[in-house]
Coordinates of C-alpha atoms and ligand atoms in Angstrom, one line a residue:
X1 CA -1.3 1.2 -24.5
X2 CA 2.5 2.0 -23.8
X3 CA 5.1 0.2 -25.2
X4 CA 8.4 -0.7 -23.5
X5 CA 11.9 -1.6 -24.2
X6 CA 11.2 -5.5 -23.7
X7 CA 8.7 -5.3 -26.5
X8 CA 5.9 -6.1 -24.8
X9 CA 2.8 -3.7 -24.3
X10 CA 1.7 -2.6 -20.8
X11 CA -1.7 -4.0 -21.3
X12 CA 0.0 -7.1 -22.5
X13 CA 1.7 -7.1 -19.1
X14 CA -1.8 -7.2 -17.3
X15 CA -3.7 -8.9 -19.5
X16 CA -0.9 -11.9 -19.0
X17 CA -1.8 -12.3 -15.4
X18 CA -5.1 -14.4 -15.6
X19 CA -4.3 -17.1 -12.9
X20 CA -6.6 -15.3 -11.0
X21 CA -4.1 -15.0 -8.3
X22 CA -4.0 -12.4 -6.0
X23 CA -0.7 -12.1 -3.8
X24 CA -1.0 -10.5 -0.4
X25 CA 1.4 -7.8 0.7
X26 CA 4.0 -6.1 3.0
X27 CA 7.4 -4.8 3.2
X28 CA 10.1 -7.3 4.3
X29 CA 12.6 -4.9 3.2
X30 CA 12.0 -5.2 6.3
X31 CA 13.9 -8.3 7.4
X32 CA 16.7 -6.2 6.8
X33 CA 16.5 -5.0 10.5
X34 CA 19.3 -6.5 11.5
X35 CA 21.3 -5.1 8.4
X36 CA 24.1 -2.5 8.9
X37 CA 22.3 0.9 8.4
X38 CA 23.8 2.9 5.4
X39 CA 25.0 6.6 6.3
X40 CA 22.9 9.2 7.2
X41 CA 21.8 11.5 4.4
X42 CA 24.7 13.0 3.3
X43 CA 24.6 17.2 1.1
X44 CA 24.8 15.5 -2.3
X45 CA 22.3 12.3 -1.4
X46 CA 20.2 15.4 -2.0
X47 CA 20.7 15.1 -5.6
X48 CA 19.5 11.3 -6.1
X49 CA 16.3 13.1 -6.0
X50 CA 16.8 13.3 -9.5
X51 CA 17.4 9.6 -9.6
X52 CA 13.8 8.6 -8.7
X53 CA 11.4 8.7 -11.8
X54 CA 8.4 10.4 -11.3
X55 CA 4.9 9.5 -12.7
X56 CA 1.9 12.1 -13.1
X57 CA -0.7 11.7 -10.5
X58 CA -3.5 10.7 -12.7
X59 CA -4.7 14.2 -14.6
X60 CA -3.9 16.4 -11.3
X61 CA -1.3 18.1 -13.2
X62 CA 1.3 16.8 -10.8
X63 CA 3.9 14.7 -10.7
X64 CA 5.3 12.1 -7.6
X65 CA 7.9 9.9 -7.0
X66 CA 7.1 6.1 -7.4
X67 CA 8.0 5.6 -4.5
X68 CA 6.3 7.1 -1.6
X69 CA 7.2 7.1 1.9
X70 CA 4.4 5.7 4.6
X71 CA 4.8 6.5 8.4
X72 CA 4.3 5.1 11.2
X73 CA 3.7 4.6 15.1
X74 CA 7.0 4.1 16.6
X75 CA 10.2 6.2 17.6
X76 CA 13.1 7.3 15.2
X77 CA 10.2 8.7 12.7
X78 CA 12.5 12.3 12.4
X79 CA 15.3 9.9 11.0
X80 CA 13.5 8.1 8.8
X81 CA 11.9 11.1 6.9
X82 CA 15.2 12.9 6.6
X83 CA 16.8 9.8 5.2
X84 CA 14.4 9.6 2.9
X85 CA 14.4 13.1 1.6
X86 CA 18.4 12.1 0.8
X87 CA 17.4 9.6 -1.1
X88 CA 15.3 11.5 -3.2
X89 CA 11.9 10.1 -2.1
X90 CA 9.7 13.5 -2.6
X91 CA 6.2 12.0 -1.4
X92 CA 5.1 11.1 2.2
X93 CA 2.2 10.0 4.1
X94 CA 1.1 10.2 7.0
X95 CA -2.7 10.3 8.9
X96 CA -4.2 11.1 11.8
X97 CA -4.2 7.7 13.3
X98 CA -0.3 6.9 12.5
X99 CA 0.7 9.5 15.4
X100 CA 3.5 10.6 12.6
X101 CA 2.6 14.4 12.2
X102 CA 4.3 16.1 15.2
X103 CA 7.2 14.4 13.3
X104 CA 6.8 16.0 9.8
X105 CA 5.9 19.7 12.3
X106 CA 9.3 19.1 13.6
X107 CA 11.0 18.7 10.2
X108 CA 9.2 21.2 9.1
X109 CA 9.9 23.6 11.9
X110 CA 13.8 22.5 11.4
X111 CA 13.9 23.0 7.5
X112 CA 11.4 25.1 6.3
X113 CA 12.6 24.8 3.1
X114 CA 11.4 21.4 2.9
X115 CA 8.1 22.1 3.0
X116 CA 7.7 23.3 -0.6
X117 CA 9.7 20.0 -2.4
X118 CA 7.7 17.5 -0.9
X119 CA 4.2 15.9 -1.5
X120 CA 2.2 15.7 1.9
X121 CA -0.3 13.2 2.0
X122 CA -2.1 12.6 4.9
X123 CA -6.0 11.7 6.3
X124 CA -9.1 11.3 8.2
X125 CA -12.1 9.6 9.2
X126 CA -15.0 12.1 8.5
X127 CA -18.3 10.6 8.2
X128 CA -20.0 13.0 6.2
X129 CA -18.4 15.6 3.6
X130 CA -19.7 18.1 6.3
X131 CA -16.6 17.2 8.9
X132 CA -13.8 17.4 6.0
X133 CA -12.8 21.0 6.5
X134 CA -12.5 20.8 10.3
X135 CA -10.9 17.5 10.1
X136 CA -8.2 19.0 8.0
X137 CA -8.1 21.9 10.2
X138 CA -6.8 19.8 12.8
X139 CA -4.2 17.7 10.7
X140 CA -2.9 20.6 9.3
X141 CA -2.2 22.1 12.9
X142 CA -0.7 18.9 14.0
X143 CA 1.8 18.8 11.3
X144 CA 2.4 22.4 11.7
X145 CA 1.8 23.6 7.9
X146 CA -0.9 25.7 6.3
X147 CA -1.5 23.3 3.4
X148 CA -1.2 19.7 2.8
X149 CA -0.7 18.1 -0.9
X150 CA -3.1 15.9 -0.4
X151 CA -5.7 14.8 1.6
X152 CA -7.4 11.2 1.6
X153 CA -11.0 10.1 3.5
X154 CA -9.4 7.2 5.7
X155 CA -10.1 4.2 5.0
X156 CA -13.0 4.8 2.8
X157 CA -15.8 2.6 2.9
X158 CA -15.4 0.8 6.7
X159 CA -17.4 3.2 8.4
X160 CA -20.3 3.4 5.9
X161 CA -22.8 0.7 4.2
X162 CA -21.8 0.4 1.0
X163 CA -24.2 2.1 -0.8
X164 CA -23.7 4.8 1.9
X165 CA -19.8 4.6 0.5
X166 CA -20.8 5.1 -2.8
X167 CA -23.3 7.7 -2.7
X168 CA -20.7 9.8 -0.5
X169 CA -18.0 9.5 -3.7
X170 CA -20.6 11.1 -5.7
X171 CA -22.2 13.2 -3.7
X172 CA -23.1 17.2 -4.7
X173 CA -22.1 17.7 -0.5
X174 CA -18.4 15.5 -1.4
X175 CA -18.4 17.8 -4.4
X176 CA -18.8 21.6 -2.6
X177 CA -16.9 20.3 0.5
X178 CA -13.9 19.5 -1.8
X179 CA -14.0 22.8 -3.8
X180 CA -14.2 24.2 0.2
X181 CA -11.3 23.0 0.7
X182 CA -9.2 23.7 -2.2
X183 CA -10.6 27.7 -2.6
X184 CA -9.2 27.8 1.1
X185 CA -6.0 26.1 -0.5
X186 CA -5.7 23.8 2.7
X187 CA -5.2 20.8 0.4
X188 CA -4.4 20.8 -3.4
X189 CA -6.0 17.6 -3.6
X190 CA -8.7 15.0 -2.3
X191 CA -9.4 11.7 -2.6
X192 CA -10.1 8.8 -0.3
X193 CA -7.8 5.9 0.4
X194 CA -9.9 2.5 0.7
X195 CA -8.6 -1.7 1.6
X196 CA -12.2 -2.1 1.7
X197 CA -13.7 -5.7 0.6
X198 CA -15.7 -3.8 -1.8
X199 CA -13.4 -1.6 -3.2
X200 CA -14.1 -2.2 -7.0
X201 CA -17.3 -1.0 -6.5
X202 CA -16.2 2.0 -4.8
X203 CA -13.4 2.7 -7.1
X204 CA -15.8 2.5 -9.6
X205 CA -18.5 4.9 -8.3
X206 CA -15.1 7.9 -7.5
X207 CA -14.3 7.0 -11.2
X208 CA -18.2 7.6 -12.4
X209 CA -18.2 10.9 -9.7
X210 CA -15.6 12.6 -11.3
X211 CA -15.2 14.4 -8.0
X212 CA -11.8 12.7 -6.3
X213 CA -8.3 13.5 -7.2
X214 CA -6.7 10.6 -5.9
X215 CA -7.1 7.3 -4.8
X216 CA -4.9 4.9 -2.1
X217 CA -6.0 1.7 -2.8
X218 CA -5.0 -1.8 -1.7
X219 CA -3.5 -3.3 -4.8
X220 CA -1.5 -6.3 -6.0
X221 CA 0.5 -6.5 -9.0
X222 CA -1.4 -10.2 -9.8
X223 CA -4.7 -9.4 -10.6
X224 CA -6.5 -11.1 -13.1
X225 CA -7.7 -8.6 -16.0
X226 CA -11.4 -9.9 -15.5
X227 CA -11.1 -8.9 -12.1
X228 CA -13.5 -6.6 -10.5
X229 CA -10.7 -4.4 -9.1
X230 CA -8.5 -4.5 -12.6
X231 CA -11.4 -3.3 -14.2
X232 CA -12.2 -0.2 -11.7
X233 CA -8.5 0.5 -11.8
X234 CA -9.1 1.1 -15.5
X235 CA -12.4 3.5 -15.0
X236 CA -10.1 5.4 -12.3
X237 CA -7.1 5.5 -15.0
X238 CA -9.5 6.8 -17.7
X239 CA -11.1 9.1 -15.8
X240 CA -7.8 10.5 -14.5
X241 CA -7.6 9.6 -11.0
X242 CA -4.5 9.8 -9.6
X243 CA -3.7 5.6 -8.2
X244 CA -1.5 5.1 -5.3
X245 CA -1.0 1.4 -4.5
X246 CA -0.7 0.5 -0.6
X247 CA -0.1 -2.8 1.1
X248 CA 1.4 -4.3 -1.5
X249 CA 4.7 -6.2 -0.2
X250 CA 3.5 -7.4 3.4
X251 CA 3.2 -10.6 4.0
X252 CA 5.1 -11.9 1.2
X253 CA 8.3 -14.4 1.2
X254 CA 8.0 -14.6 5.0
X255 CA 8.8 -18.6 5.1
X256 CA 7.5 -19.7 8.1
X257 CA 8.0 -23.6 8.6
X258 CA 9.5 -23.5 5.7
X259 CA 13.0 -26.1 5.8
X260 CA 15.1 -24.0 3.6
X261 CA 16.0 -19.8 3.4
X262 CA 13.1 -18.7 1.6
X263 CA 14.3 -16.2 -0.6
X264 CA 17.3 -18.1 -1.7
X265 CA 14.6 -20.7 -2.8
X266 CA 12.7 -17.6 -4.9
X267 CA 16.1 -16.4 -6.2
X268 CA 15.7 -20.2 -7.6
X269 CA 13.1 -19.9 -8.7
X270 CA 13.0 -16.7 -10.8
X271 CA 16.4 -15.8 -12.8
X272 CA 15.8 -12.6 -13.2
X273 CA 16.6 -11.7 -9.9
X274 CA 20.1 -12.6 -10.4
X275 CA 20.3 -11.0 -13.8
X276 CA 19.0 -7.6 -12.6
X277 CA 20.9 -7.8 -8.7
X278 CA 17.3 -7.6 -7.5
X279 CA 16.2 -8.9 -3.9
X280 CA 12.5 -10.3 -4.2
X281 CA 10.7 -7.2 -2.5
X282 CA 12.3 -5.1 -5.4
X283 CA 11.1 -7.3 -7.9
X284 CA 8.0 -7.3 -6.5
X285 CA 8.1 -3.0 -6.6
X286 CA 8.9 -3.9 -10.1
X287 CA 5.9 -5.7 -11.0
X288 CA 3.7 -3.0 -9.3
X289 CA 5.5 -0.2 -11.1
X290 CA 4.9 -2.2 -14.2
X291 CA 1.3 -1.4 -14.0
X292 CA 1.5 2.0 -15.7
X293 CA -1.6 3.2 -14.1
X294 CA -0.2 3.4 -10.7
X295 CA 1.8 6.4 -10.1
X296 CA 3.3 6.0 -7.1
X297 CA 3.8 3.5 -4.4
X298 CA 3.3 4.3 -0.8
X299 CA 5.1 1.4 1.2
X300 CA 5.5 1.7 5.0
X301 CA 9.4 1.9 6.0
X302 CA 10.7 1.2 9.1
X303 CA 14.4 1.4 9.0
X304 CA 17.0 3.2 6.7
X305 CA 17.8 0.1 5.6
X306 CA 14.5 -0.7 4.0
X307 CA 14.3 3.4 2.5
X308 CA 17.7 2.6 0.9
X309 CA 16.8 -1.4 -0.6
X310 CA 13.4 0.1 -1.9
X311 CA 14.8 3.5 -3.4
X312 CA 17.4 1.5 -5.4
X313 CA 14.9 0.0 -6.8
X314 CA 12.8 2.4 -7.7
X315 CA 16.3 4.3 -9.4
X316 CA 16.7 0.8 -10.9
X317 CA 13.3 0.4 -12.2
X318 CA 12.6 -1.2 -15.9
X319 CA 9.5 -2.6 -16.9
X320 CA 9.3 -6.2 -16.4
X321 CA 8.7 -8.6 -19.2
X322 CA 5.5 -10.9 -19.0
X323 CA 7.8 -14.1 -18.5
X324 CA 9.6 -12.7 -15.4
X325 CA 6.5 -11.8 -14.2
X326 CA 4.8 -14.8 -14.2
X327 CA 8.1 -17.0 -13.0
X328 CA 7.8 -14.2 -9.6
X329 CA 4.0 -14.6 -9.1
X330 CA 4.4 -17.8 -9.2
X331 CA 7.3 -17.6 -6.6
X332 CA 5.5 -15.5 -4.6
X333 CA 2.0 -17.8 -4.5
X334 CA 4.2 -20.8 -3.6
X335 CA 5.7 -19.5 -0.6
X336 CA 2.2 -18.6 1.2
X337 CA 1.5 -15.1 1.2
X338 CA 0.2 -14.5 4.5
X339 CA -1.9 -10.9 3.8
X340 CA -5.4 -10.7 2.0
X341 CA -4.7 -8.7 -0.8
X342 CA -8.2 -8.8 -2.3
X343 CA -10.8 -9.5 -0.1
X344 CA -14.3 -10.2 -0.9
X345 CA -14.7 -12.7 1.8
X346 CA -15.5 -15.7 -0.8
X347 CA -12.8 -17.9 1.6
X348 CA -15.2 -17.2 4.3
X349 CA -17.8 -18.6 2.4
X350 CA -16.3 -21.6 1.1
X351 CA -15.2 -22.7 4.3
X352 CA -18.6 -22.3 6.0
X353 CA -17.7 -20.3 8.6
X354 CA -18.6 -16.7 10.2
X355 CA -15.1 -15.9 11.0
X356 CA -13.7 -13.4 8.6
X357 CA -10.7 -15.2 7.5
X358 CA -9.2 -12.6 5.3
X359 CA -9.7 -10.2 8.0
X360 CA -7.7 -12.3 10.7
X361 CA -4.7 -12.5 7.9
X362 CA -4.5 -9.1 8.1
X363 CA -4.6 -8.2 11.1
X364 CA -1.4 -11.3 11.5
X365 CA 0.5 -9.8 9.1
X366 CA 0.1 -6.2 10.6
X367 CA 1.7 -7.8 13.9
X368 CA 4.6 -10.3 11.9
X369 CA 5.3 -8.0 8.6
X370 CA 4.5 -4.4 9.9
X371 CA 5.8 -4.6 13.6
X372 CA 2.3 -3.1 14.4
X373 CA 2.1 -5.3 17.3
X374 CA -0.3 -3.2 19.7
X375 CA -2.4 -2.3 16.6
X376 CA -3.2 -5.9 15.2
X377 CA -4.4 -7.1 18.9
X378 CA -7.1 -4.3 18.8
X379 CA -8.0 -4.9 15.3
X380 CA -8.6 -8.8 16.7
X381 CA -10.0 -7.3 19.7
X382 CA -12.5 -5.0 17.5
X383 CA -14.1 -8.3 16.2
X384 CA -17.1 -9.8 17.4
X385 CA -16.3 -12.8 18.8
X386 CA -18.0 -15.1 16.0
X387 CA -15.6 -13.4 13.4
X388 CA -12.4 -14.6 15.6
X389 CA -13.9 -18.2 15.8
X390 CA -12.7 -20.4 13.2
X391 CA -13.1 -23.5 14.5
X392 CA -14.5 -26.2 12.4
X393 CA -13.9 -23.7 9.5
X394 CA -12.8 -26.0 6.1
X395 CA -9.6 -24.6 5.7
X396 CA -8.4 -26.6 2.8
X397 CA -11.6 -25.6 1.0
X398 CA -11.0 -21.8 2.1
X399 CA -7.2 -21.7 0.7
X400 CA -8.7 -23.2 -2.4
X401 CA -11.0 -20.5 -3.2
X402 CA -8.5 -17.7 -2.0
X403 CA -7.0 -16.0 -5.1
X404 CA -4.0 -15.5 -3.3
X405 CA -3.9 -19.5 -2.0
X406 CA -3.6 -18.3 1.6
X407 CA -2.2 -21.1 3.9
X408 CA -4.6 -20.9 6.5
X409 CA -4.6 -24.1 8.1
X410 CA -0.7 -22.3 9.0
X411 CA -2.0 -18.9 9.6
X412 CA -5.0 -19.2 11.7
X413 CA -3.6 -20.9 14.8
X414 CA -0.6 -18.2 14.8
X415 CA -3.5 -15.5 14.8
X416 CA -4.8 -17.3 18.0
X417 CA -1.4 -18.0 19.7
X418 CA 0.0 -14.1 18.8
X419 CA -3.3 -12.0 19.1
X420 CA -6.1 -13.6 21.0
Ligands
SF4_1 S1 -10.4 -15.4 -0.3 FE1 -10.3 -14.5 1.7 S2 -8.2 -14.3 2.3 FE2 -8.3 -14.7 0.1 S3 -8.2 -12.7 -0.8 FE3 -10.4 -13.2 -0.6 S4 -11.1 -12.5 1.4 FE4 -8.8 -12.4 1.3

């Protein structure tokens, strides 16, 4: 237990959060778009490097900035990764599915230099432990280096039962296939990064494996402490796994139908914001890094504009007190987040229906929040078609069993009218 300036206790500041309430995520940093776009990195942005703390990666020996920089699909990636080198961010990620690692080969190509002062994350989709080192082999081609900091199992858990999932975290083959990889010093580090429904479980099986590094996990910062999750971010902690939260500001504050300017109503709402010059989204940053066992956050930015909002606030980060961070949850649950931040399906369930509810969230807020627009109609169109129909579905009964109070009777028919 860590203590902080407010007086509180870190585990005070989790333990505090017992409304059960889970908010959903995404970066609307991003509304920003339209913003004026702050200069490009300048010589001596260099040195704000300095300016954004650094937590140790669980017990890996290494330390990363909180905030870490996810890529993405899209043109203008080269900009975006230099601009937020000059702001100091020192931790990227990319995958093999984000079609962002011809970009880090061209920055890499172009300043060699860089190579050395930043953490590389990226990942793939190997089935067994078996396909890790020629998986690897191909991302490290692609992105034109000979080793990367880190490398994550995609998405751990989708592609697997779950007792498939777990047996893989602790399997000798995960074990001797990691070593592999490390003797060859292709990757410093491996862990798997996981959204999966079931992700407590599997959290808690890498933490009882003792085999992963590191773990990318879908996280909110309004967990309750009984939860299933909380407690397997605790065995991961302990057993000194590295955390990285992901998915953690889409989909919030995004006010659709709503009469009046959102986050004017949330400024409101919670004073602090004023008091500490802080938009929502860097409150929210806040509250994650208030969690002590996360080390760093990996949030996808689009724009320069949402690099320079989000590393202020990481340069600005203090622990929040237990007060402010009730008064923002509960800002945050009253304006409808719109991602499933901790899914176990029980909406599903209560609303007596087949469709996966927290699924077609999601895959809405990829297309509103993360301006993945192509990628959330496949993710619909991946579906069988019983998991798209939610017709009849009790809606009311669905939001009321939701942690995070999803609006679906709102959401569901903009899933039908933007991705069906
Ligand atoms: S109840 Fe449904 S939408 Fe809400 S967090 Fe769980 S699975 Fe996601």
């Amino acid at each position: 237990m860590t203590h902080d300036p407010t007086g509180s206790t870190s585990t005070d500041r989790r333990s505090f959060l017992q409304a059960g309430a889970v908010a959903a995520a995404a970066v609307s940093v991003g509304h920003a778009a339209e913003a004026q776009e702050p200069d490009r990195g300048k010589p001596e942005a260099a040195d704000k490097a300095l300016g954004i703390p650094r937590r140790p990666l669980g017990k890996t020996g290494i330390d990363v900035t909180m905030l870490n920089a996810g890529t993405g699909r899209g043109a203008g990636i080269q900009r975006i990764l230099r601009y937020a080198y000059s702001q100091g961010i020192r931790c990227f990620d990319t995958s093999q599915r984000y079609q962002s690692e011809g970009d880090f080969k061209q920055w890499f190509q172009a300043e060699p230099a860089v190579r050395k002062e930043v953490f590389v994350v990226t990942k793939d989709l190997p089935r067994t432990p078996a396909e890790i080192m020629p998986m690897l082999d191909q991302r490290l081609a692609a992105m034109g280096t000979d080793y990367v900091d880190l490398f994550f199992v995609h998405s751990f858990g989708d592609n697997h039962s779950l007792d498939d999932a777990i047996a893989y975290v602790k399997s000798k083959e995960f074990k001797e296939a990691v070593a592999a990889v490390k003797k060859a010093g292709k990757s410093k580090l491996v862990g798997i990064s996981t959204h999966h429904r079931n992700r407590a479980q599997i959290l808690q099986a890498a933490a009882e494996g003792g085999i992963v590094d590191a773990i990318m996990v879908q996280y909110s910062p309004w967990l309750d402490k009984d939860a299933p999750l909380n407690k397997a971010l605790d065995a991961c902690h302990k057993a000194g796994i590295g955390l990285i939260s992901m998915k953690q500001l889409a989909g919030h504050f995004l006010g659709t139908g709503q009469k009046r300017n959102m986050l004017d109503e949330v400024k409101e709402k919670v004073p602090m914001l004023a008091e500490k010059n802080l938009t929502p989204f860097q409150a929210l940053l806040h509250a994650i890094w208030t969690d002590e066992r996360i080390a760093s956050s990996c949030v996808s930015m689009t724009n320069t504009d949402q690099i320079r909002i989000n590393s202020d606030a990481a340069r600005r980060f203090a622990p929040l007190k237990a007060a402010d961070l009730k008064s923002l949850r509960d800002a945050d649950l009253a304006h409808g987040p719109m991602l499933c931040a901790d899914c176990d399906g029980r909406c599903s369930h209560a609303a007596g229906t087949t469709a996966a509810l927290g699924d077609l969230t999601r895959f809405l807020t990829y297309h509103e929040h993360h301006g993945l627009r192509s990628h959330a109609r496949e993710c619909y169109d991946a579906l069988p078609a019983e998991a798209r129909d939610w017709q009849g579905a009790d809606l009311e009964a669905a939001r009321a069993a939701c942690p995070s109070k999803l609006d679906f009777a709102r959401l569901l028919p903009e899933v039908d009218r933007r991705l069906s």
